[in-house]
Short mmCIF file of C-alpha atoms and ligand atoms in Angstrom, two decimals:
data_model
loop_
_atom_site.label_atom_id
_atom_site.label_comp_id
_atom_site.label_asym_id
_atom_site.label_seq_id
_atom_site.Cartn_x
_atom_site.Cartn_y
_atom_site.Cartn_z
CA MET A 27 -34.36 9.56 -4.91
CA ARG A 28 -37.81 9.29 -4.46
CA GLU A 29 -37.89 7.95 -0.78
CA PRO A 30 -34.97 10.54 0.67
CA GLN A 31 -37.63 13.25 -0.14
CA SER A 32 -40.56 11.01 1.18
CA ARG A 33 -39.19 10.71 4.22
CA ARG A 34 -38.22 14.23 4.97
CA SER A 35 -41.23 14.56 5.07
CA PHE A 36 -42.43 12.28 7.18
CA LEU A 37 -40.22 13.57 9.67
CA GLY A 38 -41.58 16.88 9.43
CA VAL A 39 -44.74 15.61 9.49
CA ALA A 40 -43.46 14.22 12.67
CA GLY A 41 -42.12 16.60 13.76
CA ALA A 42 -45.19 18.70 13.80
CA ALA A 43 -46.85 16.39 15.23
CA VAL A 44 -44.74 16.02 18.49
CA GLY A 45 -44.15 19.62 18.55
CA PHE A 46 -41.17 20.59 17.29
CA SER A 47 -41.44 24.43 15.81
CA THR A 48 -40.70 24.62 12.11
CA THR A 49 -37.08 26.04 12.81
CA THR A 50 -36.24 23.33 15.36
CA ALA A 51 -37.54 20.47 12.17
CA ARG A 52 -36.17 22.38 9.62
CA ALA A 53 -33.05 22.98 11.01
CA ALA A 54 -32.85 18.73 11.48
CA ASP A 55 -33.23 18.92 7.68
CA SER A 56 -30.34 20.22 6.61
CA GLU A 57 -28.43 18.03 9.45
CA SER A 58 -29.94 14.89 8.07
CA LEU A 59 -27.03 12.69 5.96
CA ALA A 60 -26.19 12.48 2.61
CA ILE A 61 -27.25 9.14 2.07
CA LEU A 62 -31.00 10.25 2.62
CA GLY A 63 -31.47 13.18 0.63
CA GLY A 64 -29.69 15.85 3.70
CA LYS A 65 -26.91 18.02 2.24
CA PRO A 66 -23.39 16.94 2.12
CA VAL A 67 -20.44 17.86 4.87
CA ARG A 68 -17.90 18.35 1.11
CA SER A 69 -18.57 18.74 -1.95
CA GLU A 70 -15.61 19.96 -3.76
CA PRO A 71 -13.21 17.45 -5.04
CA TYR A 72 -9.92 16.03 -3.21
CA PRO A 73 -6.71 17.11 -5.02
CA HIS A 74 -5.99 15.25 -8.63
CA TRP A 75 -3.84 13.34 -8.80
CA PRO A 76 -0.67 13.19 -10.17
CA ILE A 77 0.45 16.58 -9.95
CA ILE A 78 1.77 17.78 -13.30
CA ASP A 79 3.39 20.86 -14.17
CA GLN A 80 5.21 21.87 -16.45
CA ASP A 81 8.52 21.39 -15.75
CA ASP A 82 7.05 17.80 -15.90
CA GLU A 83 6.07 18.11 -19.76
CA ARG A 84 9.04 19.52 -21.15
CA ALA A 85 11.15 17.26 -20.12
CA TRP A 86 8.72 14.72 -20.39
CA LEU A 87 8.43 16.23 -24.67
CA ASP A 88 12.67 16.50 -24.52
CA VAL A 89 13.27 12.36 -24.21
CA LEU A 90 10.26 12.45 -26.70
CA ARG A 91 12.79 14.38 -29.63
CA SER A 92 15.59 12.68 -28.65
CA GLY A 93 14.64 9.81 -29.45
CA ARG A 94 16.56 7.60 -26.79
CA TRP A 95 13.10 5.62 -25.54
CA CYS A 96 15.17 2.99 -23.72
CA ARG A 97 17.41 3.20 -21.64
CA LEU A 98 20.18 0.53 -23.22
CA ASN A 99 20.80 4.40 -25.52
CA GLY A 100 19.74 6.66 -22.95
CA ASP A 101 20.49 8.31 -18.63
CA GLN A 102 18.06 9.55 -17.49
CA ALA A 103 16.97 6.18 -16.02
CA ARG A 104 20.29 5.49 -14.53
CA LYS A 105 20.28 9.05 -13.68
CA PHE A 106 17.50 8.30 -11.59
CA GLU A 107 18.69 5.47 -10.50
CA GLU A 108 21.73 7.65 -9.31
CA ALA A 109 18.96 10.04 -7.09
CA TRP A 110 17.34 7.35 -5.64
CA ALA A 111 20.31 5.76 -4.18
CA HIS A 112 20.99 8.93 -3.01
CA LEU A 113 18.11 10.03 -1.19
CA LEU A 114 17.14 7.00 0.74
CA GLY A 115 20.86 6.08 1.58
CA ALA A 116 21.65 2.95 -0.15
CA LYS A 117 24.51 1.79 -2.31
CA HIS A 118 22.71 0.92 -5.56
CA ALA A 119 18.81 1.32 -6.91
CA ILE A 120 18.03 -0.34 -9.82
CA ALA A 121 14.92 1.18 -11.82
CA VAL A 122 12.89 -1.71 -12.89
CA ALA A 123 9.40 -1.58 -14.99
CA ASN A 124 6.54 -1.75 -12.26
CA GLY A 125 6.61 -2.83 -8.30
CA THR A 126 5.79 -6.15 -9.10
CA SER A 127 8.71 -6.58 -10.88
CA ALA A 128 11.42 -5.41 -8.96
CA LEU A 129 10.10 -8.59 -6.21
CA VAL A 130 10.59 -11.02 -9.51
CA THR A 131 14.32 -9.78 -9.61
CA SER A 132 14.70 -9.49 -6.65
CA LEU A 133 13.93 -13.38 -5.33
CA ALA A 134 15.48 -13.81 -8.46
CA ALA A 135 18.56 -12.68 -6.92
CA LEU A 136 18.48 -14.33 -3.78
CA GLY A 137 18.01 -17.55 -5.71
CA VAL A 138 14.13 -18.26 -4.19
CA GLY A 139 13.45 -21.39 -5.66
CA PRO A 140 11.01 -24.61 -6.76
CA GLY A 141 10.77 -26.43 -3.16
CA ASP A 142 11.62 -23.53 -0.94
CA GLU A 143 9.12 -21.65 1.42
CA VAL A 144 8.07 -17.24 1.85
CA ILE A 145 7.81 -15.61 4.86
CA VAL A 146 4.50 -13.23 3.93
CA PRO A 147 2.49 -11.70 6.01
CA PRO A 148 -1.33 -11.84 4.36
CA TYR A 149 -2.23 -7.69 4.65
CA THR A 150 -0.56 -6.60 1.01
CA PHE A 151 -1.32 -5.77 -2.21
CA VAL A 152 -1.84 -9.84 -4.13
CA ALA A 153 1.55 -8.91 -6.14
CA THR A 154 3.56 -9.58 -3.03
CA VAL A 155 2.98 -13.63 -3.19
CA ASN A 156 2.85 -13.64 -6.98
CA ALA A 157 6.02 -13.20 -7.03
CA VAL A 158 6.72 -15.81 -4.87
CA LEU A 159 4.79 -18.26 -6.66
CA LEU A 160 6.54 -17.20 -9.92
CA HIS A 161 9.47 -18.69 -8.91
CA HIS A 162 7.42 -21.59 -7.95
CA ALA A 163 8.19 -21.56 -4.14
CA LEU A 164 5.39 -21.30 -1.72
CA PRO A 165 4.19 -19.01 -0.07
CA VAL A 166 4.02 -19.32 4.40
CA PHE A 167 0.81 -16.39 5.14
CA VAL A 168 2.53 -15.08 8.87
CA ASP A 169 -0.68 -13.63 10.65
CA VAL A 170 -1.29 -9.55 10.88
CA ASP A 171 -0.43 -7.44 14.41
CA PRO A 172 -4.85 -6.27 14.34
CA GLU A 173 -3.52 -2.66 15.96
CA THR A 174 -0.76 -1.71 13.91
CA PHE A 175 -2.18 -3.54 10.52
CA GLN A 176 1.78 -5.73 9.85
CA ILE A 177 3.05 -8.93 9.68
CA ASP A 178 2.64 -10.56 13.02
CA ALA A 179 7.02 -10.44 13.67
CA ARG A 180 6.54 -12.15 16.89
CA ALA A 181 5.03 -14.72 15.23
CA ILE A 182 7.13 -15.08 12.43
CA GLU A 183 10.10 -17.63 13.72
CA ALA A 184 6.97 -20.10 14.93
CA ALA A 185 6.68 -20.28 10.87
CA ILE A 186 10.65 -21.02 10.11
CA THR A 187 10.61 -24.29 8.21
CA ASP A 188 14.53 -25.81 6.95
CA ARG A 189 12.85 -24.87 3.49
CA THR A 190 12.16 -20.87 4.51
CA ALA A 191 14.04 -18.97 1.69
CA CYS A 192 12.91 -15.37 2.55
CA ILE A 193 11.30 -13.15 5.42
CA MET A 194 9.70 -10.53 3.02
CA PRO A 195 8.41 -8.84 5.31
CA VAL A 196 5.72 -5.28 4.19
CA HIS A 197 5.58 -1.76 5.20
CA LEU A 198 2.04 -1.88 4.69
CA GLY A 199 -0.06 1.33 4.24
CA GLY A 200 4.44 3.78 3.87
CA SER A 201 4.22 2.36 8.48
CA SER A 202 6.87 0.38 9.32
CA ALA A 203 7.20 -3.16 9.76
CA ASP A 204 8.13 -4.17 13.87
CA MET A 205 12.27 -4.27 11.95
CA ASP A 206 14.22 -4.99 15.19
CA ALA A 207 11.44 -8.43 14.85
CA VAL A 208 12.01 -8.83 11.78
CA LEU A 209 15.86 -8.69 11.53
CA SER A 210 16.69 -10.45 14.45
CA VAL A 211 15.18 -13.48 13.40
CA ALA A 212 16.33 -12.99 10.80
CA GLN A 213 19.55 -12.83 11.63
CA THR A 214 19.53 -15.47 14.08
CA ARG A 215 18.25 -18.32 11.61
CA GLN A 216 20.45 -17.12 8.55
CA ILE A 217 17.29 -16.06 6.53
CA PRO A 218 17.54 -13.11 3.80
CA VAL A 219 15.12 -10.39 4.35
CA LEU A 220 13.80 -9.01 1.22
CA GLU A 221 11.60 -5.89 2.11
CA ASP A 222 8.13 -4.75 0.33
CA ALA A 223 8.75 -1.28 0.97
CA CYS A 224 5.30 -1.06 -2.35
CA GLN A 225 3.46 2.12 -0.09
CA ALA A 226 6.59 3.35 1.99
CA HIS A 227 8.77 6.01 0.26
CA LEU A 228 10.24 7.67 2.57
CA ALA A 229 9.42 5.68 5.39
CA GLU A 230 12.38 5.03 8.43
CA TRP A 231 12.70 3.62 10.39
CA ARG A 232 15.54 4.09 13.30
CA GLY A 233 15.76 6.98 10.90
CA ARG A 234 17.01 4.89 8.45
CA LYS A 235 15.09 4.39 5.27
CA VAL A 236 12.12 1.54 4.63
CA GLY A 237 13.74 -0.71 2.46
CA THR A 238 17.04 -0.61 2.82
CA LEU A 239 17.28 -2.24 6.51
CA GLY A 240 16.70 -5.95 4.62
CA ASN A 241 19.11 -6.89 1.67
CA LEU A 242 16.39 -5.49 -0.81
CA GLY A 243 13.50 -3.88 -0.76
CA CYS A 244 11.46 -2.54 -3.09
CA PHE A 245 9.26 -0.41 -4.30
CA SER A 246 6.43 0.85 -7.02
CA PHE A 247 5.85 3.50 -9.20
CA GLN A 248 2.44 2.34 -10.47
CA ALA A 249 -0.73 4.90 -10.74
CA SER A 250 -1.25 5.36 -7.19
CA LYS A 251 2.06 5.03 -5.43
CA ASN A 252 3.07 8.24 -3.72
CA LEU A 253 5.87 8.66 -6.00
CA ASN A 254 3.93 8.28 -9.75
CA CYS A 255 4.55 7.62 -12.99
CA GLY A 256 2.37 5.43 -14.43
CA GLU A 257 4.16 2.06 -14.20
CA GLY A 258 7.35 1.84 -12.78
CA GLY A 259 9.30 0.36 -9.81
CA ALA A 260 12.61 0.11 -7.90
CA ILE A 261 15.52 -2.11 -6.27
CA VAL A 262 17.82 -0.92 -3.14
CA THR A 263 20.01 -2.62 -2.44
CA ASN A 264 23.83 -1.93 -0.35
CA ASP A 265 24.39 -5.05 -1.46
CA ASP A 266 27.30 -5.51 -4.53
CA ARG A 267 26.68 -8.88 -5.60
CA LEU A 268 22.40 -8.57 -5.15
CA HIS A 269 22.80 -5.69 -6.98
CA ASP A 270 24.49 -7.01 -10.19
CA LEU A 271 22.81 -10.07 -9.72
CA CYS A 272 19.27 -8.07 -9.79
CA GLN A 273 21.02 -5.83 -12.60
CA SER A 274 21.32 -8.58 -15.31
CA PHE A 275 18.08 -10.65 -14.42
CA GLN A 276 16.15 -7.85 -15.39
CA ASN A 277 17.94 -7.37 -18.53
CA ASN A 278 17.68 -10.75 -20.41
CA GLY A 279 20.46 -11.78 -18.19
CA ARG A 280 23.42 -9.90 -18.98
CA SER A 281 26.69 -9.23 -17.97
CA SER A 282 28.08 -6.31 -16.88
CA SER A 283 31.51 -7.15 -20.01
CA GLY A 284 28.81 -6.90 -22.34
CA LEU A 285 25.61 -6.51 -25.27
CA PHE A 286 26.02 -10.00 -25.75
CA ALA A 287 26.91 -11.44 -23.00
CA TYR A 288 24.74 -14.09 -21.03
CA ASN A 289 25.89 -15.18 -17.86
CA LEU A 290 22.27 -15.94 -16.80
CA PRO A 291 18.65 -16.30 -16.19
CA GLY A 292 16.71 -13.23 -16.36
CA ALA A 293 13.74 -11.81 -18.55
CA ASN A 294 13.55 -7.85 -19.95
CA LEU A 295 11.50 -5.80 -16.84
CA ARG A 296 13.95 -3.10 -18.13
CA ILE A 297 12.70 0.86 -16.79
CA SER A 298 11.78 2.66 -20.12
CA GLU A 299 13.39 6.38 -20.39
CA PHE A 300 9.41 8.14 -20.76
CA GLN A 301 9.11 6.19 -16.51
CA ALA A 302 12.31 6.93 -15.74
CA VAL A 303 12.03 10.86 -16.31
CA LEU A 304 8.45 10.80 -15.36
CA LEU A 305 10.11 10.00 -11.78
CA ALA A 306 12.88 12.57 -11.49
CA ARG A 307 10.72 15.75 -12.21
CA GLN A 308 7.82 14.17 -9.55
CA LEU A 309 11.28 13.10 -7.13
CA SER A 310 11.19 17.14 -6.03
CA ARG A 311 7.44 17.08 -4.88
CA LEU A 312 8.05 14.56 -3.16
CA GLU A 313 9.60 14.92 0.29
CA ASP A 314 6.74 17.62 0.55
CA GLN A 315 3.97 15.73 -0.20
CA SER A 316 5.42 13.09 2.34
CA ARG A 317 4.76 16.09 5.02
CA ARG A 318 1.79 17.33 4.13
CA ARG A 319 0.09 13.64 4.32
CA GLU A 320 2.66 13.33 7.51
CA GLN A 321 1.18 16.43 9.49
CA ASN A 322 -2.45 16.07 8.18
CA ALA A 323 -2.49 12.07 8.93
CA GLN A 324 -0.85 13.24 12.25
CA TYR A 325 -3.79 15.29 12.86
CA LEU A 326 -6.38 13.46 11.62
CA THR A 327 -5.15 10.95 13.98
CA SER A 328 -5.80 13.14 17.28
CA LEU A 329 -9.76 14.00 15.84
CA LEU A 330 -10.49 9.90 14.77
CA LYS A 331 -9.18 8.23 17.86
CA GLU A 332 -11.67 10.46 20.67
CA ILE A 333 -14.47 9.06 17.99
CA PRO A 334 -16.03 6.06 19.57
CA GLY A 335 -15.95 2.34 17.30
CA LEU A 336 -12.68 4.78 15.89
CA ALA A 337 -8.77 2.83 16.08
CA PRO A 338 -6.09 4.09 14.06
CA ALA A 339 -3.43 2.23 12.97
CA ARG A 340 -0.48 2.46 15.39
CA MET A 341 2.13 2.46 14.64
CA TYR A 342 5.19 0.30 15.90
CA GLN A 343 7.62 3.17 17.90
CA ASN A 344 10.58 3.12 15.89
CA CYS A 345 8.69 3.73 12.90
CA THR A 346 9.78 6.57 12.66
CA ARG A 347 8.58 8.02 9.64
CA ASN A 348 4.86 7.11 8.41
CA ALA A 349 4.74 7.02 3.94
CA TYR A 350 0.95 7.04 4.56
CA HIS A 351 -0.13 5.83 0.59
CA LEU A 352 -3.00 4.83 3.31
CA TYR A 353 -4.68 6.10 5.86
CA MET A 354 -5.68 3.22 8.07
CA PHE A 355 -8.47 2.75 10.85
CA ARG A 356 -10.54 -0.34 12.05
CA TYR A 357 -14.18 0.24 12.49
CA ASP A 358 -16.47 -1.14 14.75
CA ALA A 359 -19.84 -1.25 13.89
CA ASN A 360 -20.96 -0.74 18.65
CA GLY A 361 -19.86 2.10 18.21
CA PHE A 362 -21.71 3.34 15.18
CA SER A 363 -25.76 1.37 16.87
CA GLY A 364 -24.44 -1.67 15.07
CA LEU A 365 -24.64 0.18 11.75
CA SER A 366 -22.13 -2.33 9.55
CA ARG A 367 -19.08 -1.32 7.47
CA GLN A 368 -20.64 -1.39 4.00
CA ARG A 369 -23.39 0.72 4.47
CA PHE A 370 -20.97 3.13 6.74
CA LEU A 371 -18.51 3.67 4.25
CA GLN A 372 -21.90 4.00 2.14
CA ALA A 373 -22.68 6.81 4.57
CA LEU A 374 -19.37 8.24 4.19
CA ALA A 375 -19.12 8.15 -0.38
CA ALA A 376 -22.00 10.61 0.12
CA GLU A 377 -20.78 12.99 2.78
CA GLY A 378 -18.47 13.46 -0.23
CA VAL A 379 -15.59 11.69 1.39
CA PRO A 380 -14.55 8.31 -0.52
CA ALA A 381 -12.52 5.42 1.98
CA ALA A 382 -12.61 1.70 0.98
CA GLY A 383 -12.42 -2.01 3.02
CA GLY A 384 -9.34 -2.58 2.29
CA TYR A 385 -8.02 -6.14 1.52
CA THR A 386 -10.34 -9.38 1.35
CA PRO A 387 -8.22 -12.05 2.74
CA LEU A 388 -5.72 -13.08 -0.29
CA TYR A 389 -5.82 -17.19 0.66
CA ASP A 390 -9.21 -17.27 -0.29
CA GLU A 391 -8.90 -16.46 -3.80
CA PRO A 392 -9.19 -18.70 -5.96
CA PHE A 393 -5.30 -17.46 -7.95
CA LEU A 394 -3.60 -19.46 -4.64
CA LYS A 395 -4.80 -22.13 -4.63
CA ASN A 396 -5.28 -22.29 -9.42
CA SER A 397 -1.54 -22.21 -8.70
CA LEU A 398 -1.05 -24.54 -6.50
CA ASP A 399 -3.16 -27.56 -9.35
CA THR A 400 -0.73 -25.74 -11.93
CA ARG A 401 1.48 -28.78 -13.33
CA GLY A 402 4.57 -26.89 -12.04
CA PHE A 403 3.39 -26.74 -9.30
CA LYS A 404 1.99 -30.45 -8.51
CA ALA A 405 5.96 -31.84 -10.69
CA ILE A 406 8.23 -30.41 -8.34
CA TYR A 407 5.60 -30.96 -4.14
CA SER A 408 3.92 -33.95 -3.59
CA ALA A 409 -0.38 -33.27 -3.46
CA GLN A 410 0.46 -33.80 0.48
CA ARG A 411 2.79 -31.40 1.08
CA ILE A 412 0.36 -28.40 -1.45
CA ALA A 413 -2.65 -30.05 0.75
CA ASN A 414 -0.63 -29.20 4.53
CA LEU A 415 -0.12 -25.91 3.48
CA LEU A 416 -3.11 -24.78 2.64
CA LYS A 417 -4.88 -26.36 5.73
CA GLY A 418 -2.03 -24.77 7.25
CA ILE A 419 -3.38 -21.69 6.94
CA HIS A 420 -4.39 -20.21 10.13
CA CYS A 421 -5.07 -15.88 10.11
CA PRO A 422 -7.87 -14.88 12.31
CA ARG A 423 -6.62 -11.59 12.85
CA ASN A 424 -6.59 -10.78 9.74
CA ASP A 425 -9.29 -12.80 8.80
CA GLN A 426 -10.74 -9.86 11.19
CA LEU A 427 -9.00 -6.72 10.52
CA CYS A 428 -10.53 -7.39 6.37
CA LYS A 429 -13.79 -7.25 8.11
CA GLU A 430 -13.28 -3.66 9.93
CA ALA A 431 -10.11 -1.88 7.95
CA ILE A 432 -11.03 1.44 6.16
CA TRP A 433 -8.29 3.20 3.97
CA LEU A 434 -8.11 6.66 2.91
CA THR A 435 -6.05 6.76 0.03
CA GLN A 436 -2.36 9.18 0.33
CA THR A 437 -4.65 11.60 -2.51
CA THR A 438 -7.36 12.38 1.07
CA LEU A 439 -4.38 13.98 2.80
CA LEU A 440 -2.47 16.95 0.31
CA GLY A 441 -5.00 19.01 0.90
CA PRO A 442 -4.75 21.77 3.89
CA ARG A 443 -5.17 21.26 7.72
CA SER A 444 -9.13 21.81 7.55
CA ASP A 445 -10.04 18.70 5.22
CA MET A 446 -9.23 16.58 8.22
CA ASP A 447 -11.77 18.86 10.31
CA GLN A 448 -14.68 17.85 7.43
CA ILE A 449 -13.51 14.06 7.34
CA ALA A 450 -13.61 14.00 11.18
CA LEU A 451 -16.98 16.32 10.99
CA ALA A 452 -18.31 13.60 8.33
CA ILE A 453 -17.88 10.72 10.52
CA ARG A 454 -19.29 12.10 13.29
CA LYS A 455 -22.44 13.06 11.71
CA ILE A 456 -22.80 9.48 10.16
CA GLN A 457 -22.20 8.88 13.57
CA ARG A 458 -24.84 10.58 15.54
CA HIS A 459 -27.35 9.46 12.85
CA ALA A 460 -26.76 6.50 12.53
CA SER A 461 -29.07 4.65 14.72
CA LYS A 462 -31.76 5.94 11.26
CA LEU A 463 -28.82 4.60 8.68
CA VAL A 464 -29.88 1.53 10.27
CA LYS A 465 -33.25 1.45 10.18
CA ALA A 466 -33.59 2.60 6.50
C1 PLP B 6 1.81 -2.05 -5.46
C2 PLP B 6 1.87 -3.08 -4.84
C3 PLP B 6 3.03 -3.96 -5.34
C4 PLP B 6 3.55 -4.32 -6.49
O1 PLP B 6 3.77 -3.17 -7.94
P1 PLP B 6 3.06 -2.67 -8.69
O2 PLP B 6 4.61 -1.62 -9.61
O3 PLP B 6 1.64 -2.07 -9.46
O4 PLP B 6 3.81 -3.64 -10.25
C5 PLP B 6 3.65 -4.70 -4.78
N1 PLP B 6 3.48 -4.44 -3.16
C6 PLP B 6 2.74 -4.01 -2.53
C7 PLP B 6 2.83 -3.81 -1.65
C8 PLP B 6 1.98 -2.66 -3.69
O5 PLP B 6 1.75 -1.93 -2.31
#
């Protein structure tokens, strides 16, 4: 903290030396960057998450006192499933322990296993890829469309082989992947589609809720997500057969005919009644909160797109509703006197607007190579096939996006519209003084 002080007094002296009045010097001083000791644009925190009230408390306590904590003897999970399916316009919903479990269960229902390939985007949360690896199938990365941050659906066709068992688009940040292009190639090549909608609660493609467009759709209700019960997840589908398979898998392979009839492979990935009752309560606010995020995000885009060096994520034309789990934009240091993204993020945080640089290239993380190096994978795949898979990973646009991306999280969008003005104000302030920071 001493350095900024001495810089300020230095600037004051320099100002006097070249004939600035003291008032000008002082005005410039109050404008100086928070990271250099100036006053931050914002000092209040963003809205707290999750938002809970007395009804949540009462509902949760009712479950506690009932002693029915497991869905096998309660009805909270079933009630939530009905509400979620109804809200999304899906025939079935199955609530599970978390989003990862939803993905693992869905891939099991599709019969994805050893020898199979699954097409995934590289710009996603690691769980998308882990779900594939847990079934001893191989993830095949299709590069991103950097303008939208979504999988480049036009590049999927070229990645399909006779072993492709599933296409897994991710609706990243709450926007939608190009589902027209995904569904068209999937139909032509007769490959099932599993939508990872873990970030896209209530998002829409051509007026239909994402997650209901493919064969199966998965949601996460983990603490950071737009619908939150700490940990939770759900699968939606219109397919009766897939529904039965998912139902069975997440319930230790039970058949619907009885508690002690085990037909299929499975695990216990069930949701608890505590999670389910919180979801039911949180669901009552989801529509309002989503509308607010969307309105704020649209306004923020109108402000940020006027700032040289910033490119807010574009939406595909048929994405008719964006859930804005993340507000994503690309940062070009050339618009900010060469200021690095990392330094920009530090300066922005100091102004009271926390933001993140987002994902790193997943295929460079050790988990991938280490997973493929386990005995299970080695027993299934030849060393040559694994080497070819790793060598074949070529996602230069994702590499670039990972360097340029900036995210604001969904809670940043839950306050008043003036919060958006403040974000733009903080960014413009950093831009005006960027050259000083580059030198600092
Ligand atoms: C959060 C998330 C998941 C996993 O959900 P969990 O509930 O954390 O297991 C999967 N995919 C994406 C894209 C996610 O954001």
